[in-house]
Coordinates of C-alpha atoms and ligand atoms in Angstrom, one line a residue:
M1 CA 61.0 -29.9 78.7
K2 CA 63.7 -31.5 76.7
K3 CA 64.4 -34.1 79.5
F4 CA 60.5 -34.4 79.7
I5 CA 60.6 -35.5 76.2
Y6 CA 63.3 -38.1 76.5
I7 CA 61.9 -39.8 79.5
I8 CA 58.9 -40.0 77.8
F9 CA 60.7 -41.4 74.7
A10 CA 62.4 -43.6 76.7
L11 CA 58.9 -45.0 78.6
I12 CA 57.4 -45.7 75.0
T13 CA 60.3 -47.3 73.9
S14 CA 60.5 -49.8 76.9
L15 CA 56.5 -50.3 76.6
A16 CA 57.4 -51.2 72.6
L17 CA 60.3 -53.6 74.0
V18 CA 58.0 -55.2 76.7
S19 CA 55.3 -55.8 73.9
C20 CA 57.9 -57.8 72.4
G21 CA 58.2 -60.1 74.8
S22 CA 60.9 -58.7 76.6
N23 CA 61.3 -58.6 80.5
S24 CA 63.6 -55.2 80.6
T25 CA 63.0 -53.4 83.5
T26 CA 66.3 -52.5 84.6
A27 CA 67.9 -49.1 83.8
S28 CA 71.2 -50.4 82.8
F29 CA 72.5 -54.2 81.6
S30 CA 73.9 -55.8 84.7
S31 CA 77.5 -56.0 85.5
P32 CA 78.0 -58.8 88.1
N33 CA 77.6 -61.4 85.7
A34 CA 79.5 -59.8 83.0
K35 CA 82.6 -59.5 85.5
V36 CA 81.9 -63.4 86.2
A37 CA 82.1 -64.1 82.6
V38 CA 85.3 -62.0 82.0
S39 CA 86.7 -64.2 85.2
Q40 CA 86.1 -67.3 83.8
A41 CA 87.6 -67.1 80.3
A42 CA 89.3 -64.5 78.2
A43 CA 87.6 -64.5 75.2
P44 CA 89.3 -63.8 71.7
K45 CA 88.5 -60.5 70.9
V46 CA 85.6 -60.2 68.3
T47 CA 86.2 -57.8 65.8
V48 CA 84.0 -56.5 62.5
Q49 CA 86.2 -58.7 60.2
S50 CA 86.4 -61.9 62.0
V51 CA 82.7 -61.5 62.5
L52 CA 82.1 -61.2 58.9
A53 CA 84.9 -63.8 58.0
A54 CA 82.7 -66.6 60.1
A55 CA 79.5 -65.4 58.5
D56 CA 80.8 -66.2 54.8
K57 CA 81.4 -70.1 56.7
G58 CA 78.0 -70.9 58.2
K59 CA 74.1 -70.3 57.3
Y60 CA 72.1 -68.0 59.4
R61 CA 69.0 -66.8 59.9
E62 CA 68.2 -63.9 57.6
G63 CA 66.2 -60.9 59.3
E64 CA 67.7 -61.5 62.6
L65 CA 70.9 -60.6 64.7
L66 CA 72.2 -61.4 67.8
V67 CA 73.9 -58.2 69.6
K68 CA 75.9 -58.0 72.8
F69 CA 76.2 -54.7 74.6
K70 CA 79.0 -54.0 76.8
S71 CA 78.4 -54.5 80.6
G72 CA 76.9 -51.3 82.0
V73 CA 75.5 -49.8 78.9
A74 CA 71.9 -48.1 79.7
V75 CA 68.8 -50.0 78.3
K76 CA 68.1 -46.8 76.8
T77 CA 71.0 -46.4 75.0
A78 CA 70.5 -49.8 73.4
A79 CA 67.2 -49.0 72.7
S80 CA 68.0 -45.9 70.7
L81 CA 70.2 -47.8 69.1
H82 CA 67.8 -50.3 67.7
Q83 CA 65.6 -47.3 67.1
A84 CA 68.0 -46.0 64.8
M85 CA 68.3 -49.2 63.0
G86 CA 64.5 -49.8 62.6
A87 CA 65.4 -52.9 64.5
A88 CA 63.3 -54.8 67.6
V89 CA 64.4 -56.7 70.3
E90 CA 62.9 -60.1 70.6
R91 CA 64.5 -61.8 73.3
R92 CA 67.0 -61.5 76.2
F93 CA 68.9 -64.3 77.7
A94 CA 69.9 -65.0 81.5
A95 CA 72.9 -67.4 80.1
V96 CA 74.3 -64.8 78.3
P97 CA 73.9 -61.3 80.1
N98 CA 73.7 -58.2 77.8
L99 CA 72.9 -60.4 74.7
E100 CA 69.6 -59.7 72.8
R101 CA 68.2 -61.5 69.6
V102 CA 67.2 -58.8 67.2
K103 CA 64.4 -58.6 64.5
L104 CA 66.4 -56.1 61.8
A105 CA 64.2 -54.2 59.7
A106 CA 62.6 -55.8 56.7
G107 CA 65.1 -55.8 53.9
M108 CA 68.2 -55.1 55.8
P109 CA 71.0 -57.4 54.9
V110 CA 72.4 -58.9 58.0
K111 CA 76.1 -58.3 57.3
D112 CA 75.1 -54.7 56.7
A113 CA 73.6 -54.4 60.0
I114 CA 76.6 -56.3 61.8
V115 CA 78.9 -53.3 60.7
R116 CA 76.6 -50.8 61.6
Y117 CA 76.1 -52.0 65.0
M118 CA 79.9 -52.9 65.6
Q119 CA 80.8 -49.3 65.0
D120 CA 79.1 -48.4 68.0
P121 CA 80.8 -48.1 70.9
S122 CA 78.2 -49.5 73.2
V123 CA 78.2 -53.0 71.5
E124 CA 80.5 -55.4 72.7
Y125 CA 79.5 -57.6 69.4
A126 CA 76.8 -58.4 66.7
E127 CA 76.8 -61.6 65.1
P128 CA 74.4 -63.8 62.9
N129 CA 72.0 -66.0 64.6
Y130 CA 73.3 -69.1 63.1
L131 CA 71.4 -72.0 61.9
R132 CA 72.7 -75.4 63.2
Y133 CA 71.9 -79.0 62.3
P134 CA 71.8 -82.4 63.8
K135 CA 74.9 -83.8 63.5
D136 CA 75.2 -86.6 60.4
S137 CA 72.6 -89.5 61.3
V138 CA 75.4 -92.2 61.7
P139 CA 73.3 -95.3 62.5
N140 CA 74.5 -97.6 65.4
D141 CA 74.6 -100.7 62.9
L142 CA 77.7 -103.0 63.9
Y143 CA 79.0 -103.3 60.2
F144 CA 78.4 -99.4 59.3
N145 CA 81.7 -98.5 59.4
P146 CA 83.7 -99.3 57.7
Q147 CA 82.2 -102.0 55.3
Q148 CA 79.1 -100.1 54.5
W149 CA 81.6 -97.7 52.5
A150 CA 78.7 -97.3 49.7
L151 CA 76.8 -95.4 52.0
S152 CA 79.5 -93.3 53.8
N153 CA 83.2 -93.8 52.9
I154 CA 85.4 -93.3 55.6
G155 CA 88.3 -94.3 53.5
A156 CA 89.4 -97.2 55.6
F157 CA 87.9 -100.3 53.5
A158 CA 89.4 -101.9 50.4
G159 CA 91.8 -99.2 49.6
G160 CA 88.8 -96.8 49.4
T161 CA 89.0 -93.0 48.8
A162 CA 86.8 -90.8 51.7
G163 CA 83.5 -89.1 50.2
A164 CA 83.2 -92.1 47.5
D165 CA 79.9 -92.5 48.6
I166 CA 76.2 -91.5 48.1
K167 CA 76.2 -89.1 51.2
M168 CA 73.9 -91.3 53.4
P169 CA 74.3 -89.9 56.5
Q170 CA 73.7 -86.3 55.5
A171 CA 70.5 -87.4 53.6
W172 CA 69.5 -89.7 57.1
D173 CA 69.4 -86.4 58.6
F174 CA 66.3 -85.4 56.6
A175 CA 65.0 -88.8 55.4
R176 CA 64.8 -92.3 56.7
G177 CA 62.1 -93.8 54.7
S178 CA 58.9 -94.8 55.9
R179 CA 56.7 -98.1 56.2
G180 CA 54.2 -96.5 54.0
V181 CA 56.4 -96.9 50.9
V182 CA 56.3 -99.9 49.0
V183 CA 59.3 -101.2 47.3
A184 CA 58.8 -104.2 45.1
V185 CA 61.8 -106.6 44.9
I186 CA 61.3 -108.6 41.8
D187 CA 64.3 -111.4 42.3
S188 CA 64.9 -114.7 44.1
G189 CA 62.7 -114.0 46.7
V190 CA 64.1 -112.5 50.2
D191 CA 64.5 -114.4 53.5
L192 CA 61.4 -113.0 55.4
N193 CA 62.7 -114.1 58.6
H194 CA 66.1 -112.5 58.5
P195 CA 66.5 -110.2 61.6
D196 CA 67.5 -107.1 59.8
L197 CA 65.0 -107.4 57.5
V198 CA 61.7 -108.9 59.2
N199 CA 60.2 -105.6 60.6
N200 CA 60.7 -104.1 56.9
I201 CA 59.1 -106.7 54.9
W202 CA 55.7 -105.7 53.3
K203 CA 52.4 -107.1 55.1
N204 CA 49.4 -107.4 52.7
G205 CA 47.0 -105.8 55.4
G206 CA 44.0 -107.4 53.1
E207 CA 44.7 -110.8 53.5
T208 CA 43.1 -111.4 57.0
S209 CA 44.4 -115.2 57.0
C210 CA 47.4 -116.5 55.7
V211 CA 46.5 -120.3 56.1
D212 CA 42.4 -120.2 55.2
G213 CA 43.1 -121.0 51.7
I214 CA 40.7 -118.3 50.8
D215 CA 42.0 -115.1 48.7
N216 CA 40.8 -112.9 51.5
D217 CA 41.3 -109.5 49.8
N218 CA 39.8 -110.8 46.6
N219 CA 43.3 -109.5 44.7
G220 CA 43.8 -113.2 42.6
F221 CA 46.2 -114.6 45.1
I222 CA 45.4 -117.0 47.9
D223 CA 46.7 -116.5 51.3
D224 CA 49.2 -113.3 49.6
C225 CA 50.5 -112.3 53.3
V226 CA 54.3 -111.6 52.3
G227 CA 54.0 -111.3 48.5
W228 CA 54.4 -114.4 46.0
N229 CA 56.3 -116.6 44.6
F230 CA 55.9 -116.7 40.7
A231 CA 58.2 -119.1 40.0
D232 CA 56.4 -121.9 41.9
G233 CA 53.0 -120.5 41.8
N234 CA 52.8 -120.2 45.7
N235 CA 52.6 -118.0 48.5
D236 CA 55.9 -118.4 50.0
P237 CA 58.5 -116.1 48.1
T238 CA 61.4 -117.6 50.4
D239 CA 65.1 -117.0 48.7
N240 CA 66.7 -119.9 47.8
L241 CA 69.9 -118.1 46.2
G242 CA 70.6 -115.5 48.1
H243 CA 70.5 -112.6 45.6
G244 CA 67.3 -111.4 46.4
T245 CA 68.1 -110.9 50.1
H246 CA 71.0 -109.0 49.3
V247 CA 69.3 -106.5 47.1
A248 CA 66.7 -106.3 49.8
G249 CA 69.0 -105.5 52.4
I250 CA 70.6 -102.5 50.4
I251 CA 67.2 -101.1 49.8
G252 CA 65.9 -101.6 53.4
A253 CA 67.9 -103.6 56.1
M254 CA 66.6 -101.7 59.4
G255 CA 68.4 -99.2 59.9
N256 CA 70.0 -98.0 63.6
N257 CA 68.6 -101.0 65.1
G258 CA 72.4 -102.0 66.8
M259 CA 72.5 -105.0 64.4
G260 CA 74.3 -105.8 61.3
I261 CA 73.9 -103.2 58.6
A262 CA 71.4 -100.5 57.7
G263 CA 69.6 -100.1 54.4
V264 CA 69.3 -96.9 52.5
M265 CA 65.6 -96.4 53.9
W266 CA 65.8 -97.2 57.4
N267 CA 62.4 -97.6 57.1
T268 CA 60.4 -99.1 54.1
S269 CA 58.1 -102.2 53.0
I270 CA 60.1 -104.6 50.9
M271 CA 57.7 -106.4 48.9
P272 CA 59.1 -109.8 48.0
L273 CA 57.9 -111.1 44.4
K274 CA 60.1 -114.2 43.4
F275 CA 60.5 -115.2 39.8
I276 CA 63.8 -116.4 39.8
T277 CA 64.5 -120.2 41.3
D278 CA 66.3 -123.3 40.3
F279 CA 65.1 -124.4 37.0
G280 CA 67.9 -126.0 36.3
P281 CA 70.6 -126.3 33.1
D282 CA 67.1 -127.7 31.5
V283 CA 65.7 -124.7 31.3
C284 CA 68.3 -122.1 32.0
G285 CA 71.1 -123.3 29.7
P286 CA 74.1 -124.9 30.1
G287 CA 76.0 -124.1 33.4
A288 CA 73.2 -122.0 34.5
D289 CA 71.1 -123.5 37.7
F290 CA 68.9 -120.0 38.6
C291 CA 66.8 -118.2 36.0
G292 CA 63.2 -116.8 35.6
S293 CA 61.1 -116.1 32.7
V294 CA 59.4 -112.9 31.3
A295 CA 55.7 -114.4 31.9
D296 CA 56.6 -114.7 35.7
E297 CA 58.3 -111.3 35.9
V298 CA 55.6 -109.8 34.0
A299 CA 52.9 -111.3 36.1
A300 CA 55.3 -109.9 39.4
I301 CA 54.9 -106.5 37.8
Q302 CA 51.2 -106.8 37.6
Y303 CA 51.1 -107.6 41.4
A304 CA 53.5 -104.7 42.2
M305 CA 51.1 -102.3 40.2
N306 CA 47.9 -103.9 41.8
N307 CA 49.2 -103.6 45.2
G308 CA 50.8 -100.4 46.3
A309 CA 54.2 -100.6 45.3
K310 CA 55.6 -97.3 44.3
V311 CA 59.3 -98.5 43.3
I312 CA 60.5 -101.8 41.5
N313 CA 64.0 -103.0 41.9
A314 CA 65.2 -105.3 38.7
S315 CA 68.3 -106.7 39.3
F316 CA 68.2 -108.7 36.4
G317 CA 68.5 -109.0 32.6
A318 CA 69.3 -110.7 29.6
G319 CA 69.4 -109.9 25.8
G320 CA 66.1 -110.4 23.7
Y321 CA 63.7 -107.8 23.3
S322 CA 60.6 -108.6 24.6
Q323 CA 57.6 -106.5 23.8
T324 CA 55.8 -108.3 26.5
E325 CA 58.3 -107.0 28.9
F326 CA 57.8 -103.5 27.5
D327 CA 54.4 -103.4 27.6
A328 CA 54.3 -104.5 31.4
I329 CA 56.8 -102.0 32.2
N330 CA 55.0 -99.3 30.2
A331 CA 51.9 -100.3 32.0
A332 CA 53.8 -99.7 35.4
N333 CA 54.6 -96.3 34.3
S334 CA 51.0 -95.6 33.5
A335 CA 50.5 -96.5 36.9
G336 CA 52.9 -94.6 38.5
V337 CA 55.5 -97.2 39.4
L338 CA 59.4 -96.6 38.7
F339 CA 61.3 -99.4 37.4
I340 CA 65.0 -99.4 38.7
A341 CA 67.4 -101.8 36.6
A342 CA 70.6 -103.3 36.6
A343 CA 72.8 -102.2 33.5
G344 CA 74.1 -105.6 33.7
N345 CA 77.7 -107.1 34.0
G346 CA 79.8 -107.7 31.1
T347 CA 80.1 -111.0 29.4
L348 CA 83.2 -110.8 27.5
D349 CA 86.4 -111.3 29.8
S350 CA 84.4 -109.8 32.4
L351 CA 84.9 -106.5 31.3
G352 CA 81.4 -104.2 30.8
D353 CA 79.5 -104.0 27.7
N354 CA 78.2 -100.9 25.9
N355 CA 74.4 -101.0 26.2
D356 CA 74.2 -98.7 23.3
L357 CA 75.6 -101.3 21.0
T358 CA 74.5 -104.6 23.0
P359 CA 71.5 -103.9 24.4
V360 CA 70.0 -105.5 28.0
Y361 CA 66.7 -105.8 28.7
P362 CA 64.9 -104.6 30.9
A363 CA 67.3 -101.7 31.2
N364 CA 67.4 -100.8 27.8
Y365 CA 63.9 -100.4 27.3
N366 CA 63.2 -96.9 26.4
L367 CA 60.5 -96.0 28.5
P368 CA 60.1 -93.1 31.2
N369 CA 59.8 -94.6 34.4
I370 CA 63.1 -96.8 33.8
I371 CA 66.5 -96.0 35.3
S372 CA 69.6 -98.0 34.0
V373 CA 72.0 -98.3 36.5
A374 CA 76.3 -98.9 36.3
A375 CA 78.8 -99.5 39.2
T376 CA 81.0 -97.7 40.8
D377 CA 83.7 -98.6 43.2
Q378 CA 85.1 -97.7 46.2
N379 CA 87.1 -95.0 44.8
D380 CA 84.6 -93.5 42.7
R381 CA 85.7 -95.6 39.2
R382 CA 83.3 -97.1 37.0
A383 CA 83.6 -101.3 38.2
T384 CA 85.4 -102.4 35.4
F385 CA 82.4 -105.4 35.2
S386 CA 79.9 -102.7 34.6
N387 CA 77.9 -102.3 31.5
F388 CA 77.9 -98.6 30.3
G389 CA 75.9 -96.6 27.6
P390 CA 76.1 -93.3 27.0
N391 CA 72.7 -92.9 26.0
T392 CA 71.3 -95.7 27.5
V393 CA 72.6 -96.2 30.8
H394 CA 71.7 -93.0 33.2
V395 CA 73.4 -93.3 36.4
A396 CA 76.1 -95.0 38.4
A397 CA 75.7 -96.2 42.0
P398 CA 78.2 -98.3 44.4
G399 CA 78.2 -101.9 43.3
V400 CA 81.8 -103.5 44.6
Y401 CA 82.3 -105.0 47.9
I402 CA 78.5 -104.2 49.1
L403 CA 77.6 -105.7 52.4
S404 CA 74.4 -106.5 52.7
T405 CA 72.1 -109.3 53.9
V406 CA 71.9 -113.1 52.7
P407 CA 70.5 -116.0 54.2
S408 CA 72.0 -117.4 57.5
T409 CA 72.7 -120.6 55.5
G410 CA 74.8 -118.2 53.0
V411 CA 74.2 -117.7 49.0
S412 CA 73.7 -120.4 46.8
M413 CA 76.7 -121.8 44.6
S414 CA 75.6 -120.1 41.5
F415 CA 75.8 -116.4 43.3
S416 CA 78.6 -117.1 45.2
S417 CA 81.4 -116.3 42.6
M418 CA 80.0 -112.5 43.2
C419 CA 80.5 -112.8 46.7
T420 CA 83.1 -113.0 49.2
D421 CA 81.6 -115.7 51.4
S422 CA 84.1 -114.4 54.0
F423 CA 82.0 -112.2 56.5
V424 CA 79.7 -113.3 59.6
A425 CA 76.7 -115.4 59.0
G426 CA 73.6 -113.7 57.5
Y427 CA 76.0 -111.1 55.6
D428 CA 78.4 -110.9 52.7
F429 CA 80.3 -108.8 50.3
C430 CA 78.9 -108.9 46.8
A431 CA 79.7 -107.1 43.7
G432 CA 77.5 -106.5 40.5
T433 CA 75.2 -103.9 38.9
S434 CA 72.4 -106.0 40.7
M435 CA 74.0 -104.5 44.0
A436 CA 74.0 -100.7 42.3
A437 CA 70.7 -100.7 41.4
P438 CA 69.2 -101.4 44.7
H439 CA 71.1 -98.0 46.0
V440 CA 69.1 -96.2 43.5
A441 CA 65.8 -98.1 44.2
G442 CA 66.4 -97.1 48.2
L443 CA 67.0 -93.6 47.3
A444 CA 63.7 -93.4 44.8
G445 CA 61.9 -94.8 47.8
L446 CA 63.3 -92.1 50.5
L447 CA 62.4 -89.6 48.1
E448 CA 58.8 -91.2 47.6
S449 CA 58.6 -90.7 51.6
Y450 CA 60.1 -87.1 51.7
Y451 CA 58.6 -85.3 48.7
G452 CA 54.9 -86.8 49.1
Q453 CA 54.1 -84.0 46.4
F454 CA 56.3 -85.8 43.8
T455 CA 55.2 -87.4 41.0
P456 CA 57.4 -90.6 39.9
A457 CA 58.6 -88.4 36.9
Q458 CA 60.1 -86.0 39.5
V459 CA 61.0 -88.6 41.5
R460 CA 63.6 -89.8 38.6
A461 CA 64.7 -86.7 37.4
T462 CA 65.8 -85.6 40.6
I463 CA 67.7 -88.7 41.1
L464 CA 69.1 -88.2 37.5
R465 CA 69.9 -84.4 38.1
Y466 CA 71.3 -84.4 41.6
V467 CA 74.1 -86.8 40.9
D468 CA 77.9 -86.1 41.5
V469 CA 79.6 -86.1 37.9
L470 CA 82.7 -87.9 37.9
P471 CA 85.6 -87.9 35.3
T472 CA 85.6 -91.5 35.2
L473 CA 81.8 -91.9 34.5
Q474 CA 81.5 -88.9 32.3
G475 CA 81.2 -89.9 28.5
W476 CA 80.4 -93.6 29.6
I477 CA 76.8 -93.1 31.0
Q478 CA 74.2 -90.0 30.4
T479 CA 74.6 -88.1 33.5
G480 CA 78.1 -89.1 33.9
G481 CA 77.6 -89.2 37.6
R482 CA 77.0 -91.5 40.7
I483 CA 74.2 -90.7 42.9
N484 CA 74.0 -88.6 45.9
A485 CA 71.4 -88.9 48.3
Y486 CA 72.0 -85.9 50.4
R487 CA 71.6 -83.6 47.1
A488 CA 68.9 -85.5 46.1
V489 CA 66.7 -84.9 49.3
T490 CA 67.5 -81.6 50.0
S491 CA 67.1 -80.3 46.4
L492 CA 63.7 -79.0 47.4
L493 CA 63.7 -77.9 51.0
P494 CA 60.8 -75.4 51.6
P495 CA 61.8 -71.7 52.7
D496 CA 62.0 -71.1 56.3
G497 CA 61.2 -68.3 58.9
L498 CA 59.1 -66.4 56.2
S499 CA 58.6 -62.7 57.9
A500 CA 56.5 -59.9 56.7
S501 CA 56.9 -56.3 57.3
A502 CA 54.9 -53.2 56.1
Q503 CA 57.3 -50.3 54.9
S504 CA 54.6 -48.2 54.1
S505 CA 50.8 -47.8 53.3
G506 CA 51.6 -49.5 50.0
A507 CA 54.4 -52.0 50.3
I508 CA 55.2 -54.6 52.3
K509 CA 58.9 -56.3 52.5
L510 CA 59.1 -60.3 52.9
S511 CA 62.5 -62.2 54.0
W512 CA 63.2 -65.9 54.5
T513 CA 66.0 -68.6 54.7
D514 CA 66.7 -70.0 51.7
M515 CA 67.0 -74.1 52.6
A516 CA 66.6 -75.5 49.0
T517 CA 70.1 -76.5 47.5
G518 CA 69.3 -76.7 43.9
E519 CA 66.2 -74.7 43.4
S520 CA 65.7 -72.4 40.1
G521 CA 64.1 -69.6 42.2
Y522 CA 61.2 -68.9 44.4
K523 CA 57.4 -68.3 43.8
I524 CA 55.5 -66.1 46.1
E525 CA 52.1 -66.0 47.0
R526 CA 49.5 -63.3 48.1
K527 CA 46.2 -63.0 49.2
A528 CA 44.6 -59.9 50.9
G529 CA 42.3 -60.3 53.8
S530 CA 40.5 -63.8 53.8
G531 CA 40.7 -64.2 50.1
D532 CA 42.8 -66.8 48.0
F533 CA 46.6 -67.1 47.6
V534 CA 47.6 -65.7 44.2
Q535 CA 50.9 -66.4 42.6
I536 CA 52.4 -62.6 42.3
A537 CA 56.0 -63.2 41.2
E538 CA 59.0 -65.5 40.7
V539 CA 62.5 -64.5 41.7
A540 CA 65.6 -66.1 41.3
A541 CA 67.6 -68.6 42.7
N542 CA 69.3 -68.0 46.2
T543 CA 66.7 -65.0 46.8
T544 CA 66.0 -64.3 50.4
S545 CA 63.7 -61.1 50.2
Y546 CA 60.9 -59.5 48.3
S547 CA 59.3 -56.3 48.0
D548 CA 55.8 -55.9 47.3
S549 CA 54.5 -52.6 46.1
G550 CA 51.4 -51.3 44.8
L551 CA 49.4 -52.3 47.9
S552 CA 46.3 -50.9 49.5
A553 CA 46.5 -48.6 52.9
S554 CA 45.4 -50.4 55.9
T555 CA 45.3 -53.8 54.5
T556 CA 46.4 -57.1 55.9
Y557 CA 48.0 -58.9 53.3
T558 CA 49.2 -62.5 54.2
Y559 CA 52.1 -64.3 52.0
R560 CA 53.6 -67.7 51.3
V561 CA 56.5 -68.7 49.4
R562 CA 57.9 -71.8 47.9
A563 CA 61.0 -72.9 46.0
F564 CA 60.7 -74.3 42.2
N565 CA 63.2 -76.2 40.2
T566 CA 63.6 -77.4 36.7
I567 CA 62.8 -80.7 37.3
P568 CA 59.9 -79.2 37.4
A569 CA 58.9 -79.3 40.7
D570 CA 57.7 -77.3 43.7
S571 CA 58.6 -77.4 47.5
L572 CA 56.3 -77.5 49.9
Y573 CA 55.3 -73.7 51.3
S574 CA 56.9 -71.9 53.7
N575 CA 55.2 -70.9 56.9
E576 CA 52.5 -67.8 56.1
A577 CA 53.3 -64.3 57.3
A578 CA 51.3 -61.3 57.4
A579 CA 51.6 -57.8 57.4
T580 CA 49.0 -54.7 57.8
T581 CA 49.8 -51.9 55.5
S582 CA 49.9 -48.5 57.4
A583 CA 46.7 -45.5 56.7
G584 CA 47.1 -43.9 53.5
G585 CA 47.9 -40.5 52.9
S586 CA 51.6 -40.4 54.2
D587 CA 54.5 -42.6 54.2
G588 CA 53.8 -43.6 57.8
T589 CA 55.2 -47.0 59.1
N590 CA 54.3 -50.2 60.5
G591 CA 55.8 -52.8 62.2
G592 CA 54.1 -55.4 60.6
G593 CA 55.9 -58.5 62.3
G594 CA 54.3 -57.3 65.5
C595 CA 57.7 -56.5 66.8
S596 CA 59.6 -54.0 64.9
V597 CA 59.3 -50.1 65.9
G598 CA 60.6 -48.3 63.0
G599 CA 60.6 -49.5 59.4
R600 CA 63.2 -47.1 57.8
L601 CA 66.7 -48.2 57.3
N602 CA 68.5 -45.0 57.6
G603 CA 69.0 -43.6 61.2
P604 CA 67.9 -39.9 61.0
S605 CA 64.9 -40.9 59.2
A606 CA 64.0 -43.8 60.9
F607 CA 64.2 -41.8 64.1
G608 CA 61.9 -39.1 62.3
D609 CA 59.5 -42.0 61.2
T610 CA 59.3 -43.3 64.5
M611 CA 58.3 -40.1 66.1
V612 CA 55.9 -39.3 63.8
M613 CA 54.1 -42.7 64.2
L614 CA 54.5 -41.9 68.2
A615 CA 53.0 -38.7 67.9
P616 CA 49.4 -39.8 68.7
L617 CA 50.9 -41.7 71.7
F618 CA 53.0 -38.6 73.0
A619 CA 50.0 -36.2 72.6
V620 CA 47.9 -38.6 74.5
F621 CA 50.9 -38.7 77.2
V622 CA 51.3 -34.8 77.2
M623 CA 47.6 -34.4 77.5
S624 CA 47.3 -36.3 80.7
R625 CA 50.1 -34.6 82.0
L626 CA 48.7 -31.4 81.5
R627 CA 45.6 -32.6 83.1
R628 CA 47.3 -33.7 86.0
R629 CA 48.9 -30.6 86.4
K630 CA 45.8 -28.4 86.3
K631 CA 44.4 -30.5 89.4
Ligands
CA1 CA1 45.1 -112.2 48.6
CA2 CA1 70.4 -103.3 60.9

């Protein structure tokens, strides 16, 4: 009779395994393949200590384990062990014989499960189901390494320091921008036909003809197909200085196109709005050929607001508070447009000035949509020429030896003192806070494209919060940090792999994988049956499980989880996961995930609970045997 019960138990177990997608039919794990594997390579011996040490160094999925049994171990032996652990087999692998992907009992820590599995003599090893990520996205643009040190510093350019950069390859694993995000470059125009920019120039879809002399989209500008020239009052915002083209390339030169450089955004829509031109010294003052007026600038801001720009780059400035300029940027704030402004370059002995004492406008206006940007060099030091200001300058970004696009004829004399004029046609190294600001504008656009649910205030706060604080910047600017695109982009990734598992008639356990890097915690939402989701709890940062109790018996509950931070902002939701509580009256268990057989953590009671759950099946089986015997 004992043997009879055992056979029934094994049968039921294998049924449960099959229902989980297992293809188990053999009585024991095959050994021929294992022999081949042994003869091929002598793998280093895996121990509990080595597995636990490795687990500390990698990210892995919660609630799962990879368990490899020794060759020749009976399937039923393995099944009993899983039963005792309250775990269930989800998959086997032809490529790695005797390996099983196991779903752990809800709430069981992966490391505890490793220790317990590896204590069993039938187990060769048990290890976490590690997460793997695409390799850092290094683009194939010709001059990416080592010239674009600002985006990825390998320490091989101009005596620079590896890692003194804004972490673009890591950020590009997640976000590369979008043509739908429009960044206005209010500057000296843009080389519209530059081969590394041409596909990322904004196109006014409403202006159906560019040459019919008609304002087709009725926006007040005739034939404005690619922006506007406010300096000359025409539809051609072609760059005659080189400055605006350099700025545009930093924000959005076409990335990974095998040519030239990569912009912070590989894909974007650069809206060229020209207001600076060669008015000459009569207008601009002694020794100055190029300048622009606030009236033309304000007209450009208004155009950007009215035609879909989310971000404005303003790599210009000077003294002289202008109420008009303030009001226009304030209007852009109301319209949800960010305004990224260069903090300015020093005038006295070319050393940087303190903007707290000597204001530079527009960077210095106290408006919530402005980010004032200082410049750092290839060693993460404040550029000597860069203005600073503990209260008025917010972040820093690279602004020395910045390689970007310029017109094929090079930059005008008026800008050449800031550039090297020593690189190939169409590209040049230039310096200035004018070059720092567009790194921030590009990051703002990247965040706009990736976090569609963010408000501009949330984008700005994310950029400011996730800087790398540097000793060379602390005390000099408000955040004391240089922007870090990777930290900003990954700050609120949604939780992954949410699973729900019923523990009893009144409790369900949730587990998920923490993907965010800067969260304050997680918000948990639940709905019963076909009801609406309601938030039921907030749990702390880095939490990966939650026990929901006080539930009704025999009821299906669905859950979703999202991260939140102090920006304040919420991530997108995780997947939804559902579980059904068991029938009331006892502490019967229920494998809510659809695969787990037992629900309890302790071996003996898990076995007992399993038998309770299987009792009805068992009774039916015995009855049928008895009936057959009678016949
Ligand atoms: Ca028009
Ligand atoms: Ca390119």
